[in-house]
Amino acid sequence: MILDFKEIPEANKGTGLQDTFELLTRDFLSYLGYRIVQDPDRGADGKKDLIVDEVIKGITSEYTIRWLVSCKHFAHSGRAVNDSDEINISDRLKQHHCDGFMGVYSTLASTSLSGILQGQEHYLVFDREKIESFLLNNLDGHKIACRYFPTSFKKYQIENPTPSKIFDNNAELCCDYCGKNLLLESEHGNYVLLYDSDTFEKEKKTVYKDMYFACCGVCDHLLREKYRKSGLNDGGWESIDELCNPTVWIMRLMAFINSIQDEHDMDKTAFEKMKKVFINTYPYIARHMTEKEKQRVKTLLAFEFM
Ligand SMILES: [Zn+2]
């Protein structure tokens, strides 16, 4: 499990926060699209059941299933929800005029309870795993996870970074052959500096003229051939994936600045594209390092990368 449900205070402790799991349930169900009919108020009987509507739209008509939601927060003891924790389900449905029973549990439903639920016409259980997968699924879910699971969600975010919102438009480095935005691909491809082969042969001088961006493999191969025919040779490729490691990024930027100081020859086109690489990868590195990236830097340093 990524989210630690023990971050939510225990239900039976008088801390004033004992309703937090019910509030999470309300926010979670409303995020999934259920309409909240009755908030988790503590009734006279001490029960904190919630009532929600699910509107099901057909082509010409719509109908509503009214759900009675039972919240059980047993994460601190870790025990499953048993049939003895959910008694008189049919009576409770009748009393609240509900069509279906929904359990929202911070642990799991026991086999005995699952057996009883299968006798109901409409029933549904969101256990901790289902809740977690729905919350981590998209950005709206992340907002809820951040509010109710601040510690474990923060840890998850560090290890699963998304680009920071820095520029108005999404950062782009597109493959010069197929046009795919490489920053959106799981494998970010390469950027390749090109030098003028004529000048190199005549004056033994490397003058970088241009740069191309490419998916690894076929696109890269085809672009290399295309530029070679026009007298530009590839002067080494670098992985954009690797560049999105915050430490590698700053090392490469420093190397680039040093090369200007050393008056390496770089024409305006190549120079501007190099700047484009750093600008567009910036949202990807303005963040904490993942453990995997820290390990990678250690390996690179061991091979005297700096
Ligand atoms: Zn491509």
CSV table of C-alpha atoms and ligand atoms in Angstrom, one decimal:
chain,number,residue,atom,x,y,z
A,1,MET,CA,0.0,0.0,0.0
A,2,ILE,CA,1.2,3.5,-0.9
A,3,LEU,CA,-1.3,5.5,1.2
A,4,ASP,CA,-1.1,4.9,5.0
A,5,PHE,CA,-4.7,4.8,6.3
A,6,LYS,CA,-3.3,5.0,9.9
A,7,GLU,CA,-2.7,8.7,9.1
A,8,ILE,CA,-6.4,9.1,9.6
A,9,PRO,CA,-7.2,9.4,13.3
A,10,GLU,CA,-9.0,6.4,15.0
A,11,ALA,CA,-12.7,6.6,15.0
A,12,ASN,CA,-13.3,5.8,18.7
A,13,LYS,CA,-10.8,8.3,20.2
A,14,GLY,CA,-12.2,11.5,21.5
A,15,THR,CA,-9.7,13.8,19.7
A,16,GLY,CA,-12.4,15.8,17.9
A,17,LEU,CA,-10.9,14.3,14.7
A,18,GLN,CA,-12.8,11.0,15.0
A,19,ASP,CA,-15.0,11.8,12.0
A,20,THR,CA,-12.1,12.2,9.6
A,21,PHE,CA,-12.6,8.9,7.9
A,22,GLU,CA,-16.3,9.7,7.2
A,23,LEU,CA,-15.2,13.1,5.8
A,24,LEU,CA,-12.7,11.3,3.5
A,25,THR,CA,-15.5,9.0,2.4
A,26,ARG,CA,-17.7,11.9,1.6
A,27,ASP,CA,-15.0,13.7,-0.4
A,28,PHE,CA,-14.0,10.4,-2.1
A,29,LEU,CA,-17.5,9.5,-3.2
A,30,SER,CA,-18.3,13.0,-4.4
A,31,TYR,CA,-15.0,12.9,-6.4
A,32,LEU,CA,-16.2,9.7,-8.0
A,33,GLY,CA,-19.4,11.4,-9.1
A,34,TYR,CA,-21.9,10.3,-6.4
A,35,ARG,CA,-24.3,13.0,-5.1
A,36,ILE,CA,-24.2,13.4,-1.4
A,37,VAL,CA,-27.7,13.3,0.1
A,38,GLN,CA,-26.9,13.0,3.7
A,39,ASP,CA,-23.6,14.1,5.2
A,40,PRO,CA,-21.9,12.0,7.8
A,41,ASP,CA,-23.7,13.5,10.8
A,42,ARG,CA,-23.6,11.6,14.0
A,43,GLY,CA,-27.2,10.6,14.6
A,44,ALA,CA,-28.9,9.9,17.9
A,45,ASP,CA,-28.1,6.2,17.6
A,46,GLY,CA,-24.4,7.0,17.2
A,47,LYS,CA,-24.3,5.6,13.6
A,48,LYS,CA,-22.6,7.8,11.0
A,49,ASP,CA,-24.0,6.3,7.8
A,50,LEU,CA,-23.9,8.4,4.8
A,51,ILE,CA,-26.5,8.4,2.0
A,52,VAL,CA,-25.5,9.1,-1.6
A,53,ASP,CA,-27.2,8.9,-5.0
A,54,GLU,CA,-25.8,7.4,-8.1
A,55,VAL,CA,-27.6,8.8,-11.2
A,56,ILE,CA,-27.4,6.3,-14.1
A,57,LYS,CA,-28.1,7.9,-17.5
A,58,GLY,CA,-29.6,5.8,-20.3
A,59,ILE,CA,-30.2,7.1,-23.8
A,60,THR,CA,-33.8,8.3,-23.2
A,61,SER,CA,-34.1,8.0,-19.4
A,62,GLU,CA,-32.2,8.1,-16.2
A,63,TYR,CA,-32.7,6.5,-12.9
A,64,THR,CA,-31.1,6.8,-9.5
A,65,ILE,CA,-29.7,4.2,-7.1
A,66,ARG,CA,-29.7,5.5,-3.5
A,67,TRP,CA,-26.9,4.0,-1.5
A,68,LEU,CA,-26.5,3.6,2.2
A,69,VAL,CA,-22.8,4.0,2.9
A,70,SER,CA,-21.2,2.4,5.9
A,71,CYS,CA,-17.8,3.7,6.9
A,72,LYS,CA,-15.5,1.4,8.9
A,73,HIS,CA,-12.0,2.6,9.8
A,74,PHE,CA,-10.1,-0.3,11.3
A,75,ALA,CA,-6.7,0.6,9.9
A,76,HIS,CA,-5.2,1.0,13.3
A,77,SER,CA,-6.0,-2.5,14.5
A,78,GLY,CA,-5.6,-3.8,10.9
A,79,ARG,CA,-8.5,-6.2,11.2
A,80,ALA,CA,-11.0,-6.9,8.4
A,81,VAL,CA,-14.6,-5.8,8.6
A,82,ASN,CA,-16.7,-8.9,9.7
A,83,ASP,CA,-20.4,-9.8,9.2
A,84,SER,CA,-20.8,-8.9,12.9
A,85,ASP,CA,-19.7,-5.3,12.2
A,86,GLU,CA,-22.5,-4.9,9.6
A,87,ILE,CA,-25.7,-6.3,11.2
A,88,ASN,CA,-29.3,-6.0,9.9
A,89,ILE,CA,-28.3,-4.6,6.5
A,90,SER,CA,-31.7,-5.1,5.0
A,91,ASP,CA,-33.4,-3.4,7.9
A,92,ARG,CA,-31.0,-0.4,7.7
A,93,LEU,CA,-31.7,-0.1,3.9
A,94,LYS,CA,-35.5,-0.1,4.6
A,95,GLN,CA,-35.2,2.4,7.4
A,96,HIS,CA,-33.3,4.9,5.3
A,97,HIS,CA,-35.2,4.1,2.0
A,98,CYS,CA,-32.1,3.1,0.2
A,99,ASP,CA,-31.7,0.7,-2.7
A,100,GLY,CA,-28.2,-0.5,-2.2
A,101,PHE,CA,-25.5,-1.0,0.5
A,102,MET,CA,-22.0,0.4,0.1
A,103,GLY,CA,-19.1,-0.4,2.5
A,104,VAL,CA,-16.2,2.0,2.6
A,105,TYR,CA,-13.4,0.4,4.6
A,106,SER,CA,-9.9,1.3,5.5
A,107,THR,CA,-9.1,-2.4,5.7
A,108,LEU,CA,-10.7,-5.3,3.8
A,109,ALA,CA,-14.1,-7.0,3.9
A,110,SER,CA,-13.9,-10.5,5.5
A,111,THR,CA,-15.1,-13.5,3.5
A,112,SER,CA,-18.0,-13.9,5.9
A,113,LEU,CA,-19.2,-10.3,5.2
A,114,SER,CA,-18.7,-10.7,1.4
A,115,GLY,CA,-20.9,-13.8,1.6
A,116,ILE,CA,-23.7,-11.8,3.3
A,117,LEU,CA,-23.4,-8.9,0.9
A,118,GLN,CA,-23.8,-11.2,-2.1
A,119,GLY,CA,-27.4,-11.8,-0.9
A,120,GLN,CA,-28.1,-8.1,-1.6
A,121,GLU,CA,-29.5,-6.8,-4.9
A,122,HIS,CA,-27.2,-3.8,-5.0
A,123,TYR,CA,-23.9,-3.8,-3.0
A,124,LEU,CA,-20.5,-2.4,-3.4
A,125,VAL,CA,-17.3,-2.3,-1.3
A,126,PHE,CA,-14.5,0.2,-1.6
A,127,ASP,CA,-11.7,-1.3,0.4
A,128,ARG,CA,-8.3,0.4,1.0
A,129,GLU,CA,-6.8,-0.9,-2.2
A,130,LYS,CA,-9.7,0.3,-4.4
A,131,ILE,CA,-9.8,3.7,-2.6
A,132,GLU,CA,-6.0,4.1,-3.1
A,133,SER,CA,-6.1,3.2,-6.8
A,134,PHE,CA,-9.0,5.6,-7.5
A,135,LEU,CA,-7.2,8.4,-5.6
A,136,LEU,CA,-3.8,8.0,-7.3
A,137,ASN,CA,-5.5,7.7,-10.7
A,138,ASN,CA,-5.6,11.4,-11.5
A,139,LEU,CA,-4.9,14.9,-10.3
A,140,ASP,CA,-8.3,15.5,-8.6
A,141,GLY,CA,-7.7,12.3,-6.6
A,142,HIS,CA,-4.3,13.6,-5.7
A,143,LYS,CA,-5.8,16.7,-4.1
A,144,ILE,CA,-7.9,14.4,-1.7
A,145,ALA,CA,-4.9,12.1,-1.1
A,146,CYS,CA,-2.8,15.1,-0.2
A,147,ARG,CA,-5.4,16.4,2.3
A,148,TYR,CA,-6.0,13.1,4.1
A,149,PHE,CA,-2.7,11.3,3.7
A,150,PRO,CA,-0.2,14.2,3.9
A,151,THR,CA,2.9,12.1,4.9
A,152,SER,CA,2.5,9.0,2.7
A,153,PHE,CA,1.3,10.9,-0.3
A,154,LYS,CA,4.2,13.3,-0.1
A,155,LYS,CA,6.6,10.3,-0.2
A,156,TYR,CA,4.7,8.9,-3.2
A,157,GLN,CA,5.0,12.3,-5.0
A,158,ILE,CA,8.7,12.4,-4.5
A,159,GLU,CA,9.1,9.0,-6.0
A,160,ASN,CA,6.6,9.6,-8.8
A,161,PRO,CA,7.4,13.1,-10.0
A,162,THR,CA,5.3,15.0,-12.4
A,163,PRO,CA,6.5,18.2,-14.2
A,164,SER,CA,6.2,21.4,-12.2
A,165,LYS,CA,3.7,24.0,-13.4
A,166,ILE,CA,6.2,26.7,-14.4
A,167,PHE,CA,5.3,27.8,-17.9
A,168,ASP,CA,1.9,28.6,-19.4
A,169,ASN,CA,2.3,26.0,-22.1
A,170,ASN,CA,3.4,22.4,-21.7
A,171,ALA,CA,7.1,22.0,-22.2
A,172,GLU,CA,7.9,20.4,-25.6
A,173,LEU,CA,10.9,18.8,-27.2
A,174,CYS,CA,9.5,17.2,-30.4
A,175,CYS,CA,11.1,14.4,-32.4
A,176,ASP,CA,12.4,16.1,-35.6
A,177,TYR,CA,11.3,13.0,-37.6
A,178,CYS,CA,7.8,11.9,-36.3
A,179,GLY,CA,6.8,15.0,-34.4
A,180,LYS,CA,6.0,13.3,-31.0
A,181,ASN,CA,6.6,15.4,-27.9
A,182,LEU,CA,9.4,13.4,-26.4
A,183,LEU,CA,8.8,14.8,-22.9
A,184,LEU,CA,5.4,13.1,-22.9
A,185,GLU,CA,6.8,9.7,-23.9
A,186,SER,CA,7.9,7.2,-21.3
A,187,GLU,CA,11.3,7.1,-23.1
A,188,HIS,CA,12.3,10.7,-23.8
A,189,GLY,CA,14.7,10.0,-26.7
A,190,ASN,CA,17.9,11.9,-27.4
A,191,TYR,CA,19.3,15.2,-28.4
A,192,VAL,CA,22.1,15.2,-30.9
A,193,LEU,CA,24.6,18.0,-31.6
A,194,LEU,CA,25.7,18.2,-35.2
A,195,TYR,CA,29.1,19.5,-36.5
A,196,ASP,CA,30.2,20.6,-39.9
A,197,SER,CA,32.3,17.8,-41.4
A,198,ASP,CA,34.0,20.0,-44.0
A,199,THR,CA,35.5,22.4,-41.4
A,200,PHE,CA,36.5,19.5,-39.3
A,201,GLU,CA,38.5,17.9,-42.2
A,202,LYS,CA,40.1,21.1,-43.4
A,203,GLU,CA,40.8,22.9,-40.1
A,204,LYS,CA,40.6,20.0,-37.6
A,205,LYS,CA,38.0,22.2,-35.8
A,206,THR,CA,34.7,21.1,-34.4
A,207,VAL,CA,32.0,23.7,-35.2
A,208,TYR,CA,28.6,22.7,-33.9
A,209,LYS,CA,26.0,23.9,-36.5
A,210,ASP,CA,22.7,22.4,-35.4
A,211,MET,CA,21.0,19.9,-33.2
A,212,TYR,CA,18.2,17.4,-33.7
A,213,PHE,CA,15.7,15.7,-31.3
A,214,ALA,CA,14.7,12.1,-31.9
A,215,CYS,CA,13.0,9.0,-30.6
A,216,CYS,CA,15.5,6.3,-29.8
A,217,GLY,CA,15.9,3.8,-32.7
A,218,VAL,CA,14.4,4.3,-36.2
A,219,CYS,CA,13.8,8.1,-36.0
A,220,ASP,CA,17.3,8.7,-34.7
A,221,HIS,CA,18.8,6.5,-37.4
A,222,LEU,CA,16.9,8.2,-40.2
A,223,LEU,CA,17.7,11.7,-39.0
A,224,ARG,CA,21.4,10.9,-38.6
A,225,GLU,CA,21.5,9.7,-42.2
A,226,LYS,CA,19.6,12.8,-43.4
A,227,TYR,CA,22.0,15.2,-41.8
A,228,ARG,CA,25.1,13.2,-42.8
A,229,LYS,CA,24.1,13.7,-46.5
A,230,SER,CA,24.0,17.5,-45.9
A,231,GLY,CA,27.5,17.5,-44.5
A,232,LEU,CA,26.6,17.5,-40.8
A,233,ASN,CA,28.0,14.7,-38.6
A,234,ASP,CA,26.6,13.8,-35.2
A,235,GLY,CA,28.9,15.0,-32.4
A,236,GLY,CA,27.5,12.7,-29.7
A,237,TRP,CA,24.1,12.1,-28.5
A,238,GLU,CA,22.7,12.6,-25.0
A,239,SER,CA,19.7,11.0,-23.4
A,240,ILE,CA,16.8,13.4,-22.5
A,241,ASP,CA,15.7,10.9,-19.9
A,242,GLU,CA,19.0,11.2,-18.2
A,243,LEU,CA,18.9,15.0,-18.4
A,244,CYS,CA,15.6,15.0,-16.5
A,245,ASN,CA,17.6,13.8,-13.4
A,246,PRO,CA,18.0,17.1,-11.4
A,247,THR,CA,21.7,16.5,-10.6
A,248,VAL,CA,22.6,15.5,-14.2
A,249,TRP,CA,20.7,18.5,-15.5
A,250,ILE,CA,22.8,21.0,-13.5
A,251,MET,CA,26.0,19.1,-14.3
A,252,ARG,CA,25.2,19.3,-18.1
A,253,LEU,CA,24.2,23.0,-17.8
A,254,MET,CA,27.5,23.8,-16.1
A,255,ALA,CA,29.4,21.9,-18.8
A,256,PHE,CA,27.5,23.9,-21.4
A,257,ILE,CA,28.4,27.2,-19.7
A,258,ASN,CA,32.1,26.1,-19.4
A,259,SER,CA,32.2,25.3,-23.1
A,260,ILE,CA,31.1,28.9,-23.8
A,261,GLN,CA,33.9,30.2,-21.5
A,262,ASP,CA,36.4,27.9,-23.4
A,263,GLU,CA,35.1,29.5,-26.6
A,264,HIS,CA,33.9,26.2,-28.2
A,265,ASP,CA,32.5,26.9,-31.6
A,266,MET,CA,28.8,26.8,-31.7
A,267,ASP,CA,26.7,28.5,-34.3
A,268,LYS,CA,23.6,30.4,-33.3
A,269,THR,CA,21.2,27.6,-34.4
A,270,ALA,CA,22.9,24.9,-32.2
A,271,PHE,CA,23.3,27.4,-29.4
A,272,GLU,CA,19.6,28.3,-29.4
A,273,LYS,CA,18.6,24.6,-29.5
A,274,MET,CA,20.9,23.9,-26.5
A,275,LYS,CA,19.1,26.6,-24.6
A,276,LYS,CA,15.7,25.1,-25.7
A,277,VAL,CA,16.8,21.8,-24.2
A,278,PHE,CA,17.5,23.3,-20.8
A,279,ILE,CA,14.4,25.6,-20.7
A,280,ASN,CA,12.0,22.8,-21.7
A,281,THR,CA,13.4,20.2,-19.3
A,282,TYR,CA,13.4,22.7,-16.4
A,283,PRO,CA,9.8,21.9,-15.2
A,284,TYR,CA,10.9,18.2,-15.0
A,285,ILE,CA,13.9,18.8,-12.7
A,286,ALA,CA,12.6,21.6,-10.4
A,287,ARG,CA,11.7,19.1,-7.7
A,288,HIS,CA,13.1,16.6,-5.2
A,289,MET,CA,15.3,13.7,-6.3
A,290,THR,CA,13.8,10.2,-6.4
A,291,GLU,CA,15.8,7.3,-4.7
A,292,LYS,CA,16.5,5.8,-8.1
A,293,GLU,CA,18.0,9.1,-9.4
A,294,LYS,CA,20.2,9.5,-6.3
A,295,GLN,CA,21.5,6.0,-7.0
A,296,ARG,CA,22.1,6.9,-10.7
A,297,VAL,CA,24.1,10.0,-9.7
A,298,LYS,CA,26.3,7.8,-7.4
A,299,THR,CA,27.0,5.5,-10.3
A,300,LEU,CA,27.8,8.4,-12.6
A,301,LEU,CA,30.1,10.0,-10.1
A,302,ALA,CA,31.9,6.6,-9.6
A,303,PHE,CA,32.7,6.8,-13.3
A,304,GLU,CA,34.1,10.3,-13.0
A,305,PHE,CA,31.2,11.8,-14.9
A,306,MET,CA,31.8,15.3,-13.3
B,1,ZN,ZN,10.2,10.0,-33.6
